GROMACS .gro file of C-alpha atoms in nm:
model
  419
    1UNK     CA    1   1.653  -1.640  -0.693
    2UNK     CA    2   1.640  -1.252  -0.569
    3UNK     CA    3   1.459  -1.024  -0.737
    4UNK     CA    4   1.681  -0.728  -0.860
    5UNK     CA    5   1.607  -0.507  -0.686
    6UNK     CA    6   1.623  -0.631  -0.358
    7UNK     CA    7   1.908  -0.781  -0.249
    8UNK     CA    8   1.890  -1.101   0.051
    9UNK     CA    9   2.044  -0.887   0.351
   10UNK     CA   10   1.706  -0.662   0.385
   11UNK     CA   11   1.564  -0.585   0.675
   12UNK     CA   12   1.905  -0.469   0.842
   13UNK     CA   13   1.855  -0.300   1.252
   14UNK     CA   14   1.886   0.006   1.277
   15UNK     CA   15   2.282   0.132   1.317
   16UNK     CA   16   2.377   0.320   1.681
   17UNK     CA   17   2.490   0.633   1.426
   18UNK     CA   18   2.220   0.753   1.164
   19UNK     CA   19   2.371   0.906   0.852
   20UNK     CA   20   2.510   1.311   0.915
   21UNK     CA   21   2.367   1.396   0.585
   22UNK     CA   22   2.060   1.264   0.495
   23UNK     CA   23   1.941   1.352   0.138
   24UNK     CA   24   1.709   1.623   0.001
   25UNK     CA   25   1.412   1.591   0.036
   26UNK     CA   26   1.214   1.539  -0.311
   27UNK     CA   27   0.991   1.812  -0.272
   28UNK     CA   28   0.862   2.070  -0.099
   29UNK     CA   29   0.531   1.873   0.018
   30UNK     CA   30   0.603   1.716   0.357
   31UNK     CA   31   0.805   1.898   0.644
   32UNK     CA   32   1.095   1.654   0.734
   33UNK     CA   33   1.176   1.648   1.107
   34UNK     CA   34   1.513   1.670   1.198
   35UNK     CA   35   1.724   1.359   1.247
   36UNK     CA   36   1.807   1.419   1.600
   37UNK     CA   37   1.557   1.284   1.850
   38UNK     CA   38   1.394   1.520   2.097
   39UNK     CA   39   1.571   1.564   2.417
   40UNK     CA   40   1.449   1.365   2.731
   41UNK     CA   41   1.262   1.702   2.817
   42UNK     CA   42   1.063   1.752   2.502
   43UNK     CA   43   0.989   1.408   2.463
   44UNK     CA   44   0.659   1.354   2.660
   45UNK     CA   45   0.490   1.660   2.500
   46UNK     CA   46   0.617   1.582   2.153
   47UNK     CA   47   0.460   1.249   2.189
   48UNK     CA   48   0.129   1.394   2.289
   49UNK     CA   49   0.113   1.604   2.011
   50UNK     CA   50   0.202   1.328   1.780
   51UNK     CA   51  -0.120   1.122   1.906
   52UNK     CA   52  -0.306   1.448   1.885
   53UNK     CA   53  -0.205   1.498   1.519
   54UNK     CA   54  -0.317   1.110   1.453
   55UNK     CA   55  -0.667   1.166   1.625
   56UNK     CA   56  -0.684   1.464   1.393
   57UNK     CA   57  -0.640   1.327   1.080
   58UNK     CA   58  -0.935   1.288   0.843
   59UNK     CA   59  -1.181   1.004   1.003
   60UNK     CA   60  -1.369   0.764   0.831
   61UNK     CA   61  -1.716   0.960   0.882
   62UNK     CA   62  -1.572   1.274   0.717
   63UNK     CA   63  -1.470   1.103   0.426
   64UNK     CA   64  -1.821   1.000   0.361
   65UNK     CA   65  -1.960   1.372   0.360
   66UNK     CA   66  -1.729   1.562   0.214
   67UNK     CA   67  -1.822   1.811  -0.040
   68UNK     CA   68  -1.671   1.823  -0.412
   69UNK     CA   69  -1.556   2.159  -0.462
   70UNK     CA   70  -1.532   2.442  -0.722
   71UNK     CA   71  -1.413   2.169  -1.013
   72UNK     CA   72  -1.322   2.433  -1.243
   73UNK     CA   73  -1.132   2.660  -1.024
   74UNK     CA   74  -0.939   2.359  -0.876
   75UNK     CA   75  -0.846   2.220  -1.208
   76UNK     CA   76  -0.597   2.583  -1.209
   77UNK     CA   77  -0.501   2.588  -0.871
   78UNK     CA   78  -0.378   2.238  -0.906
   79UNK     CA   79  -0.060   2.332  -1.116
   80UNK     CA   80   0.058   2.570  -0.846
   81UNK     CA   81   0.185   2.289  -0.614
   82UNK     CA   82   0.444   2.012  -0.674
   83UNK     CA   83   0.275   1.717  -0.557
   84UNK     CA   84  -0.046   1.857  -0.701
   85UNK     CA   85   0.077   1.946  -1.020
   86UNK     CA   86   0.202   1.619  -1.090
   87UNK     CA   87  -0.129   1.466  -1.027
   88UNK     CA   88  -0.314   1.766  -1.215
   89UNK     CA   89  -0.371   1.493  -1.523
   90UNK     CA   90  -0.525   1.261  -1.384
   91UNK     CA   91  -0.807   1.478  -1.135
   92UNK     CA   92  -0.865   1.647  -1.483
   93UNK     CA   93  -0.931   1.295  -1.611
   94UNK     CA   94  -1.162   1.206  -1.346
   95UNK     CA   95  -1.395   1.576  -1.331
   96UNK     CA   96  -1.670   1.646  -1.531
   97UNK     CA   97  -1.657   1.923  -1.750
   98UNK     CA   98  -1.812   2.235  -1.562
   99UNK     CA   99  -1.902   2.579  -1.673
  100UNK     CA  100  -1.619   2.827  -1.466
  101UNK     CA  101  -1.711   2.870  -1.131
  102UNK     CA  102  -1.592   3.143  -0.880
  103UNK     CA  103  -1.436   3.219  -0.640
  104UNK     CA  104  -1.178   2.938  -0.702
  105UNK     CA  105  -1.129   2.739  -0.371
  106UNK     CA  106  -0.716   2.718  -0.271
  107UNK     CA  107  -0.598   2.383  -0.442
  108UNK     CA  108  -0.333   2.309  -0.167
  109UNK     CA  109  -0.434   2.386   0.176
  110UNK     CA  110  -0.232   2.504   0.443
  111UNK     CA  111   0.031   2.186   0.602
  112UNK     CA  112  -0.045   2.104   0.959
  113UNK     CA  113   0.082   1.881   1.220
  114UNK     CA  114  -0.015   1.595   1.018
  115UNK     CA  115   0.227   1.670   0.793
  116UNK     CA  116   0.531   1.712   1.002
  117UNK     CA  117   0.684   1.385   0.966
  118UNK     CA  118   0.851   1.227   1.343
  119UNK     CA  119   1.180   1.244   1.365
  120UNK     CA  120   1.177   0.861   1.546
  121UNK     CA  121   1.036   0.550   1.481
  122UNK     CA  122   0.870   0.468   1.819
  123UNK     CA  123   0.715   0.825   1.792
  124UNK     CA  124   0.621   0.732   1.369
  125UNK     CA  125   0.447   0.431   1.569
  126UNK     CA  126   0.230   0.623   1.812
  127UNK     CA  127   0.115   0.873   1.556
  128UNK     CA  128   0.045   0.543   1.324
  129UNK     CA  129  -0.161   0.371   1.618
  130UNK     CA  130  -0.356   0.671   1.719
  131UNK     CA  131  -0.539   0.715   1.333
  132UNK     CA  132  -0.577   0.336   1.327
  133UNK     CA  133  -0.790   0.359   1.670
  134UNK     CA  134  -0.952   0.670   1.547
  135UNK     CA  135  -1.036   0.555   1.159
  136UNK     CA  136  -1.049   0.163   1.185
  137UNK     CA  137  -1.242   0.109   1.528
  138UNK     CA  138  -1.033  -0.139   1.622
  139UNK     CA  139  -1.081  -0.288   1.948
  140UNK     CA  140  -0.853  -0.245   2.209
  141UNK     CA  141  -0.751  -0.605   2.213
  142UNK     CA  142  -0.656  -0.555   1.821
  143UNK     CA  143  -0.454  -0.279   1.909
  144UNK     CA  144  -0.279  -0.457   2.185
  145UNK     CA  145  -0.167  -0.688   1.901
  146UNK     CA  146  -0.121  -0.484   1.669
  147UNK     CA  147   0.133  -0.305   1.889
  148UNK     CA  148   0.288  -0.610   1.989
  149UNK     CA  149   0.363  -0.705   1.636
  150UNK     CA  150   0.542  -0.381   1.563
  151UNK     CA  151   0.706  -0.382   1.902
  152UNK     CA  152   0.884  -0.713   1.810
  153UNK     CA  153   0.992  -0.575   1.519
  154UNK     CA  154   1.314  -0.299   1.480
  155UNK     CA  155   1.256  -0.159   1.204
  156UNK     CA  156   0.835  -0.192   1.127
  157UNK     CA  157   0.707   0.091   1.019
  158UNK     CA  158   0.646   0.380   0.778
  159UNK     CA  159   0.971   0.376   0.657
  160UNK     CA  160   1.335   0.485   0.839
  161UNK     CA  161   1.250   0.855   0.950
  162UNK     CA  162   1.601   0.961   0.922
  163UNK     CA  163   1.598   0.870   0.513
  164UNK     CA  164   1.213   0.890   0.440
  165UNK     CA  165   1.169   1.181   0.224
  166UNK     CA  166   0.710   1.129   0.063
  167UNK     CA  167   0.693   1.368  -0.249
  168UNK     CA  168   0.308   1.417  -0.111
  169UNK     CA  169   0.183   1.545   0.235
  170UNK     CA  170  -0.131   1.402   0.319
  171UNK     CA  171  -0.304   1.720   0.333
  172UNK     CA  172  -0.217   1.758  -0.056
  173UNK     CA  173  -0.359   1.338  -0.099
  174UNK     CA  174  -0.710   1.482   0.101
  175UNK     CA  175  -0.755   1.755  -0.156
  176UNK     CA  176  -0.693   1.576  -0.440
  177UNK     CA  177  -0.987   1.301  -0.328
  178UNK     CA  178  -1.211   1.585  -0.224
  179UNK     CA  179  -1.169   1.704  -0.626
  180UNK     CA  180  -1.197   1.359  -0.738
  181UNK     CA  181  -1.522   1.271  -0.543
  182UNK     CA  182  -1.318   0.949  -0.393
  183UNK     CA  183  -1.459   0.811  -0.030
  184UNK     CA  184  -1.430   0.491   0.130
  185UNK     CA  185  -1.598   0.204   0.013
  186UNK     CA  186  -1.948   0.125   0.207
  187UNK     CA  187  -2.035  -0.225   0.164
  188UNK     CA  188  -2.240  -0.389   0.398
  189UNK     CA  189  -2.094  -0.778   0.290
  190UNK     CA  190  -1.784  -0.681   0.389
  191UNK     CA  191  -1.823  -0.542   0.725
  192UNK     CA  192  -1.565  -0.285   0.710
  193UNK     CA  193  -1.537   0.041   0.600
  194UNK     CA  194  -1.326   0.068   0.256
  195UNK     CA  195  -1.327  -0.320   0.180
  196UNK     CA  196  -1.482  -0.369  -0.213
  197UNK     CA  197  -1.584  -0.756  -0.296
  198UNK     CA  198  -1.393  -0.969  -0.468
  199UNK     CA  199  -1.608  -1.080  -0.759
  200UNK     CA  200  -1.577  -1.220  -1.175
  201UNK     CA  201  -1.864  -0.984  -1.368
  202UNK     CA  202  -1.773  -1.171  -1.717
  203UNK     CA  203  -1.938  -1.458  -1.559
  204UNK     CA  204  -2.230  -1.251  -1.423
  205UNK     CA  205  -2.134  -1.224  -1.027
  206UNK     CA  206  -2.187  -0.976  -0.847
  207UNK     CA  207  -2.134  -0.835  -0.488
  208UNK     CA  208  -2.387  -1.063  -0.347
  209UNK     CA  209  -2.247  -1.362  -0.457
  210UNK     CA  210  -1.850  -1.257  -0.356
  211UNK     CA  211  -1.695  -1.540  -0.130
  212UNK     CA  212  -1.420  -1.264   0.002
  213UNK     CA  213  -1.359  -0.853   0.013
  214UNK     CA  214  -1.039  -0.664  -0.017
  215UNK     CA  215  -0.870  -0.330   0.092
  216UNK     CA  216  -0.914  -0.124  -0.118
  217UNK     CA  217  -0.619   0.056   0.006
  218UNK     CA  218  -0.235  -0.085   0.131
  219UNK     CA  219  -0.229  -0.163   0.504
  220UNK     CA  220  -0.321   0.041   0.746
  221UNK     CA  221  -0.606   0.083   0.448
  222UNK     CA  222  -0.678   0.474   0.580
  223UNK     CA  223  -0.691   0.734   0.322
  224UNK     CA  224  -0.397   0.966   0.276
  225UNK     CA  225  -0.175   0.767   0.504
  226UNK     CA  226   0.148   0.627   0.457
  227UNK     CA  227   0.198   0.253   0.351
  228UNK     CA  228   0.331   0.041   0.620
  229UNK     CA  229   0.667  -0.122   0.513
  230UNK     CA  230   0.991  -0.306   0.663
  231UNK     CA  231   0.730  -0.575   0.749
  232UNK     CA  232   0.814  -0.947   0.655
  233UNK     CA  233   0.556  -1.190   0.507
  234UNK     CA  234   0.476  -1.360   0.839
  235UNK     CA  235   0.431  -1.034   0.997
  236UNK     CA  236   0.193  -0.879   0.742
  237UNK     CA  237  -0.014  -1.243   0.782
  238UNK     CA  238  -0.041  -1.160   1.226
  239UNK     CA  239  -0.131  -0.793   1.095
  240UNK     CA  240  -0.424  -0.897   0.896
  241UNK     CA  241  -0.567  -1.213   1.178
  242UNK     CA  242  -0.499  -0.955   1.440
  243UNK     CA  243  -0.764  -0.677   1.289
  244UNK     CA  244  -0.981  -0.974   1.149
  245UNK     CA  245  -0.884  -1.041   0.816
  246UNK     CA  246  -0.623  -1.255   0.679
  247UNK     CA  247  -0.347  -1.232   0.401
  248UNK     CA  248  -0.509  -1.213   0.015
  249UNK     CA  249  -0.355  -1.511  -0.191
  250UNK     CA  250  -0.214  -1.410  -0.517
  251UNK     CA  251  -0.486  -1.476  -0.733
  252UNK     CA  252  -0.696  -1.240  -0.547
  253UNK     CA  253  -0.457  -0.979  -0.558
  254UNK     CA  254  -0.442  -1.059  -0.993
  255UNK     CA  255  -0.838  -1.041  -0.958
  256UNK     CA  256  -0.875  -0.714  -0.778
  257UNK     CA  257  -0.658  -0.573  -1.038
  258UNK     CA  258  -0.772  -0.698  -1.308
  259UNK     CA  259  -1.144  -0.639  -1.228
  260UNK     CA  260  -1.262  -1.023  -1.191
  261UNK     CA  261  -1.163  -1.259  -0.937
  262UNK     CA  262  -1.147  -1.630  -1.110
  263UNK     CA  263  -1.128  -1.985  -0.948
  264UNK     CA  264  -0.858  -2.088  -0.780
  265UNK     CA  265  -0.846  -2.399  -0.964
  266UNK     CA  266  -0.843  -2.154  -1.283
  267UNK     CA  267  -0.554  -1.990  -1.157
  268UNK     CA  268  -0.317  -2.239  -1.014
  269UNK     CA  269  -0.153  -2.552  -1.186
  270UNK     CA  270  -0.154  -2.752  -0.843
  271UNK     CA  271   0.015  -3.045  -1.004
  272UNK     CA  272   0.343  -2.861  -1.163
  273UNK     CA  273   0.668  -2.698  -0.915
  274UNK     CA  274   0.632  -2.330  -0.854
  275UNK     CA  275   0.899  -2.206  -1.097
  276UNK     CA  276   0.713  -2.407  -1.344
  277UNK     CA  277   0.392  -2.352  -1.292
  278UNK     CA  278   0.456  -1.925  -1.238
  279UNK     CA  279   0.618  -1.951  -1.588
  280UNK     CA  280   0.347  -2.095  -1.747
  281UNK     CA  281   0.067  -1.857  -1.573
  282UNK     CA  282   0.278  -1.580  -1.715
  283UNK     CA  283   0.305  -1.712  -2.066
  284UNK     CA  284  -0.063  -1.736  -2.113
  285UNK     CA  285  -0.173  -1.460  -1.926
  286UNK     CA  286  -0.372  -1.129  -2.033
  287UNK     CA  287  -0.161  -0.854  -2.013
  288UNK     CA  288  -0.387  -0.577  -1.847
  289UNK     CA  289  -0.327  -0.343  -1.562
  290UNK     CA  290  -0.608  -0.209  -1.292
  291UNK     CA  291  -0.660   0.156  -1.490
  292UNK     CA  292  -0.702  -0.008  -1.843
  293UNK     CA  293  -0.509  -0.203  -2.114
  294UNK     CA  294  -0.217  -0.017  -2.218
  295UNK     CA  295   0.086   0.028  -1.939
  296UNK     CA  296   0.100   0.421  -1.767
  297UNK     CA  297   0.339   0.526  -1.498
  298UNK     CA  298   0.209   0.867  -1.493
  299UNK     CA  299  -0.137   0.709  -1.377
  300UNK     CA  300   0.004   0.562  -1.050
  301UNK     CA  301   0.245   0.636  -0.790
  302UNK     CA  302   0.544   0.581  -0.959
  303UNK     CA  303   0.708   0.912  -0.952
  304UNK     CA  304   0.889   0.937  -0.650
  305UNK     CA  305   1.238   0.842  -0.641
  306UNK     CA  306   1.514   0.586  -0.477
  307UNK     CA  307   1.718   0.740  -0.220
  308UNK     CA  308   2.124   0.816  -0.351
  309UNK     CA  309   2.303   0.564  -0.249
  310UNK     CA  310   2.037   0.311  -0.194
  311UNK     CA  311   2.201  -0.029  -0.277
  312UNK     CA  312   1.858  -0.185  -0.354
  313UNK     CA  313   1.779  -0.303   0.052
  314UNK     CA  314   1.828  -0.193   0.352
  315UNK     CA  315   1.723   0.027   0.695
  316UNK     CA  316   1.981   0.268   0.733
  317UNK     CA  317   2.034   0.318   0.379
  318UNK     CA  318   1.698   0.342   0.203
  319UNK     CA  319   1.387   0.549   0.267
  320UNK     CA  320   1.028   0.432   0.179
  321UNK     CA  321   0.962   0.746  -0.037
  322UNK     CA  322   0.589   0.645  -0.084
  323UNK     CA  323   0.271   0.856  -0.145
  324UNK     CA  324   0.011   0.895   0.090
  325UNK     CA  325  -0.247   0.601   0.000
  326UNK     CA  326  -0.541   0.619  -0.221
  327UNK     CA  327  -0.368   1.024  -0.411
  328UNK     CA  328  -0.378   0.888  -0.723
  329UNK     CA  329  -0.758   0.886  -0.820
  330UNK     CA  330  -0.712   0.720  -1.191
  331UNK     CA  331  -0.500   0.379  -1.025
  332UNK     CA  332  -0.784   0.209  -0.974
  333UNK     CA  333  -0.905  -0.133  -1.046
  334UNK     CA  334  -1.250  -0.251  -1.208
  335UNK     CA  335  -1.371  -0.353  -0.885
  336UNK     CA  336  -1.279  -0.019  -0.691
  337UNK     CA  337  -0.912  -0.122  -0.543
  338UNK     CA  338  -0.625   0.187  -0.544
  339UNK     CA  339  -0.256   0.135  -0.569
  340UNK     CA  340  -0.187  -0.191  -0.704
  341UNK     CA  341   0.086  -0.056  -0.914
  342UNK     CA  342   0.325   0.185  -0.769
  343UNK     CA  343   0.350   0.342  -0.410
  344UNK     CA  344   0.434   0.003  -0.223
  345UNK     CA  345   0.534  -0.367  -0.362
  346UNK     CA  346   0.236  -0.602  -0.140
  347UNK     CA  347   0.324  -0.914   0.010
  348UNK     CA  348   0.047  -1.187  -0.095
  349UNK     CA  349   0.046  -1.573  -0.018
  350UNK     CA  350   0.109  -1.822  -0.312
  351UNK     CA  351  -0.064  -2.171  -0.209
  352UNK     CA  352   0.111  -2.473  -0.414
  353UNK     CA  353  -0.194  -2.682  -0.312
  354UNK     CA  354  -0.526  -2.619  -0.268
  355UNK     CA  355  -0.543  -2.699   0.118
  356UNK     CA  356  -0.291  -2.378   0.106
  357UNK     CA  357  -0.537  -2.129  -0.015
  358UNK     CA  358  -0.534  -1.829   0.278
  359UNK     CA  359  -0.854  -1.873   0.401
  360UNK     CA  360  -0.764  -2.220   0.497
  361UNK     CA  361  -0.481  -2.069   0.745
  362UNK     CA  362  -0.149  -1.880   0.665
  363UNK     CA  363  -0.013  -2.226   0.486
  364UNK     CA  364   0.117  -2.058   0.144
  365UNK     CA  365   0.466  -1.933   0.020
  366UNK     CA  366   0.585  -1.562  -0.015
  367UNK     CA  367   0.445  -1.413  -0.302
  368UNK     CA  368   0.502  -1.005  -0.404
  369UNK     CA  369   0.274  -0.857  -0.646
  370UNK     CA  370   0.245  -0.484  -0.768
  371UNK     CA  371   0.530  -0.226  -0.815
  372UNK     CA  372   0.685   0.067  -0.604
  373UNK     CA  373   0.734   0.404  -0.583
  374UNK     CA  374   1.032   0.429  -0.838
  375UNK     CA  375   0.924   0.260  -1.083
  376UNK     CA  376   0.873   0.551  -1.353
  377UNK     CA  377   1.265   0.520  -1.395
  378UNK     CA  378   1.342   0.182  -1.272
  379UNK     CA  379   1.163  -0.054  -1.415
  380UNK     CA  380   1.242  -0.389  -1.290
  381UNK     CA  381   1.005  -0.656  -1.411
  382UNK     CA  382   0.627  -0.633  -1.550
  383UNK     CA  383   0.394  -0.513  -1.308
  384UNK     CA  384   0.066  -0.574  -1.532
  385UNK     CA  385  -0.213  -0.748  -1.302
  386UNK     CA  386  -0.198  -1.089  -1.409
  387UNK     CA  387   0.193  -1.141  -1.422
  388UNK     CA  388   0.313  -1.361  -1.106
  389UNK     CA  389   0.701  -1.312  -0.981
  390UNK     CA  390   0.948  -1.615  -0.998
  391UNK     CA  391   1.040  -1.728  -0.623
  392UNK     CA  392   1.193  -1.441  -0.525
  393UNK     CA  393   1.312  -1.456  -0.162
  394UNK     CA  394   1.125  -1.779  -0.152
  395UNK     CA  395   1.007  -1.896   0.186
  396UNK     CA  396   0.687  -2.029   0.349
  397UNK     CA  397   0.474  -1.718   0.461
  398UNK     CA  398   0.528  -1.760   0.854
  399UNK     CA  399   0.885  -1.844   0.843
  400UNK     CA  400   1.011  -1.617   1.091
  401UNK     CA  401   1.265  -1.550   0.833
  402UNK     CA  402   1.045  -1.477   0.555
  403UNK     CA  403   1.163  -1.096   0.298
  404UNK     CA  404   1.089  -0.790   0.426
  405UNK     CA  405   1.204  -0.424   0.252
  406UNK     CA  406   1.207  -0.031   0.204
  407UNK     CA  407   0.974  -0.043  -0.043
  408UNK     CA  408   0.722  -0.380   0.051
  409UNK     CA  409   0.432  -0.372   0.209
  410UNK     CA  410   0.058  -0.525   0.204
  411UNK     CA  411  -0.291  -0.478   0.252
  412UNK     CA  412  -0.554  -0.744   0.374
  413UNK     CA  413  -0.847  -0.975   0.295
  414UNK     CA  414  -1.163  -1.112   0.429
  415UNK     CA  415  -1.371  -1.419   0.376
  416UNK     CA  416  -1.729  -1.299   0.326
  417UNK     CA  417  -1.878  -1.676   0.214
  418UNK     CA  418  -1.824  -2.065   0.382
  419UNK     CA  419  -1.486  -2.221   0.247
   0.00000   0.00000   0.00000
């Protein structure tokens, strides 16, 4: 069965001839490069200032210590940018009240090289590696794999560069978390910086006692960056083992969201088919979503839109028009995860028996949980935390032919406790 938005030919190469008109861009808050790549001249220097603009991006460290602003001010400033105004609700939401304050700080700074988007994918890719070795501290034998992985891949990515137009630079997705008071999670269980526990508090857990942490943000999991998509199941799985974490099963995906993580043997009928058991999980499920129990768009990343013409799949003919990761302060779960509707669709693994279960080994099925970008105005099946997709796309999770799209991506997991 295919889910309907995403038809089976996906993941198409890129074509010799990119489109000679590629459509608006959706607002004025990211600088689109021009289609055309650089000429053989140019090319050296424009990479090198494409790694520079990844080493400058906001590190980990600064996240930690940044200040909170002029609240009050900022809460006006906000509704004289695009991007900003549109998240203007829910910053208000999450500031305290404050007595005026002045001078008002400028609620959209200036747009740097950051936010000049590449005009190819290779050069997408070294701007992309350079944050990760800056902000994640990956190893250099990580790297090596992680550059491998996209290497093998055609289309890997951010997104096609030639189509991609995000209604949010990621200078506009900093400011907004400075207002909001959001940094990276700091817990020492998990080992990594912005990783949250995976716990049940209605059964009186707690941190301490979590057997596994997850991203709080989708892969690369760096603040204000771009979702990686294009990626198939079994790639996102070598993504995850290759920075030392693994691929979240779908029950700890429904957990994060939901704000408690239950047992596996809770959440899986191991003795029923998958199309059987998925139906019955849905029909008895609690319909809640990560920011509360009644359904809102507006809270999430929802509001960008599908490119014209976009037949539902497809490199050369949809762009990943995602937000930067982590710019919508309200779409967050219980347990401190952002995103989980909206932005990017997340691969996940689906075990059928228990031996399956990820930290076991990549054994599962494809699984995709969450919403996208568009979903404000195309609504295409419940995204509330708890509901689990028929077998769309159905494969195991390393087949080598296993779904990738436009707007699907992931983020990772990590055991924390013995099996």
């Amino acid at each position: 069965m295919s889910c309907p938005e995403t038809p089976n030919d996906l993941a198409s190469a890129p074509r010799s001839q990119a489109p000679s008109e590629p459509p608006p861009a959706l607002s004025t808050g990211v600088s689109a490069a021009p289609t055309p790549a650089p000429a053989r001249g140019r090319g050296r220097g424009r990479t090198a200032a494409l790694v520079a603009a990844g080493a400058l991006g906001a590190g980990a460290a600064a996240w930690i210590g940044v200040a909170t602003g002029v609240w009050a001010g900022a809460r006006a400033d906000l509704s004289r940018a695009p991007a900003a105004r549109a998240a203007a609700p829910l910053i208000a939401g999450a500031l305290p009240e404050r007595a005026p304050a002045a001078p008002a700080e400028r609620a959209v700074p200036a747009r740097g090289e950051e936010d000049v988007e590449p005009a190819t994918l290779d050069e997408q890719r070294v701007r992309l590696f350079a944050r990760m070795r800056r902000e994640l501290a990956l190893s250099d034998e990580a790297m090596r794999q992680v550059e491998a992985i996209f290497a093998a891949s055609p289309v890997l990515g951010q997104g096609n560069p030639a189509l991609t137009r995000h209604p949010m630079s990621r200078s506009e997705c900093r400011h907004i978390r400075k207002l909001a008071d959001v940094e990276p999670a700091r817990e020492p269980a998990c080992g990594a910086l912005g990783m949250v526990p995976l716990f049940d508090p209605t059964r009186g857990q707690t941190a301490e006692s979590a057997p596994a942490c997850i991203d709080q943000l989708e892969f690369p999991n760096i603040p204000c960056e771009y979702p990686v998509v294009h990626v198939r199941a079994r790639e996102a799985a070598l993504l995850c083992r290759a920075i030392g974490k693994r691929i979240c099963d779908a029950h700890e995906w429904e957990g994060a969201c939901a704000g408690a993580l239950r047992e596996p043997d809770v959440e899986y009928e191991w003795a029923r088919p998958r199309g059987e058991a998925s139906w019955h999980h849905n029909l008895l499920r609690e319909k809640v979503w990560s920011y509360g129990p009644e359904k809102n768009h507006a809270l999430c990343g929802t509001g960008s839109s599908r490119t014209p013409g976009c037949p539902g799949g497809g490199w050369d003919r949809c762009g990943s028009n995602t937000y930067p990761a982590g710019a919508f302060p309200a779409c967050r779960s219980g347990l401190g995860v952002f995103d989980l509707h909206g932005n990017a669709a997340e691969h996940m693994s689906l075990p059928i028996l228990p031996e399956e279960l990820a930290r076991s080994g990549d054994r599962g099925f494809t699984e995709m949980k969450g919403s996208w970008f568009a979903f404000a105005s195309m609504e295409v099946h419940a995204d509330d935390c708890r509901w689990r997709a028929p077998d769309w796309h159905a494969t195991r999770l390393m087949s080598k032919g296993s779904h990738a799209n436009y707007h699907l991506g992931f983020r990772c997991c990590k055991d924390i406790g013995p099996p």
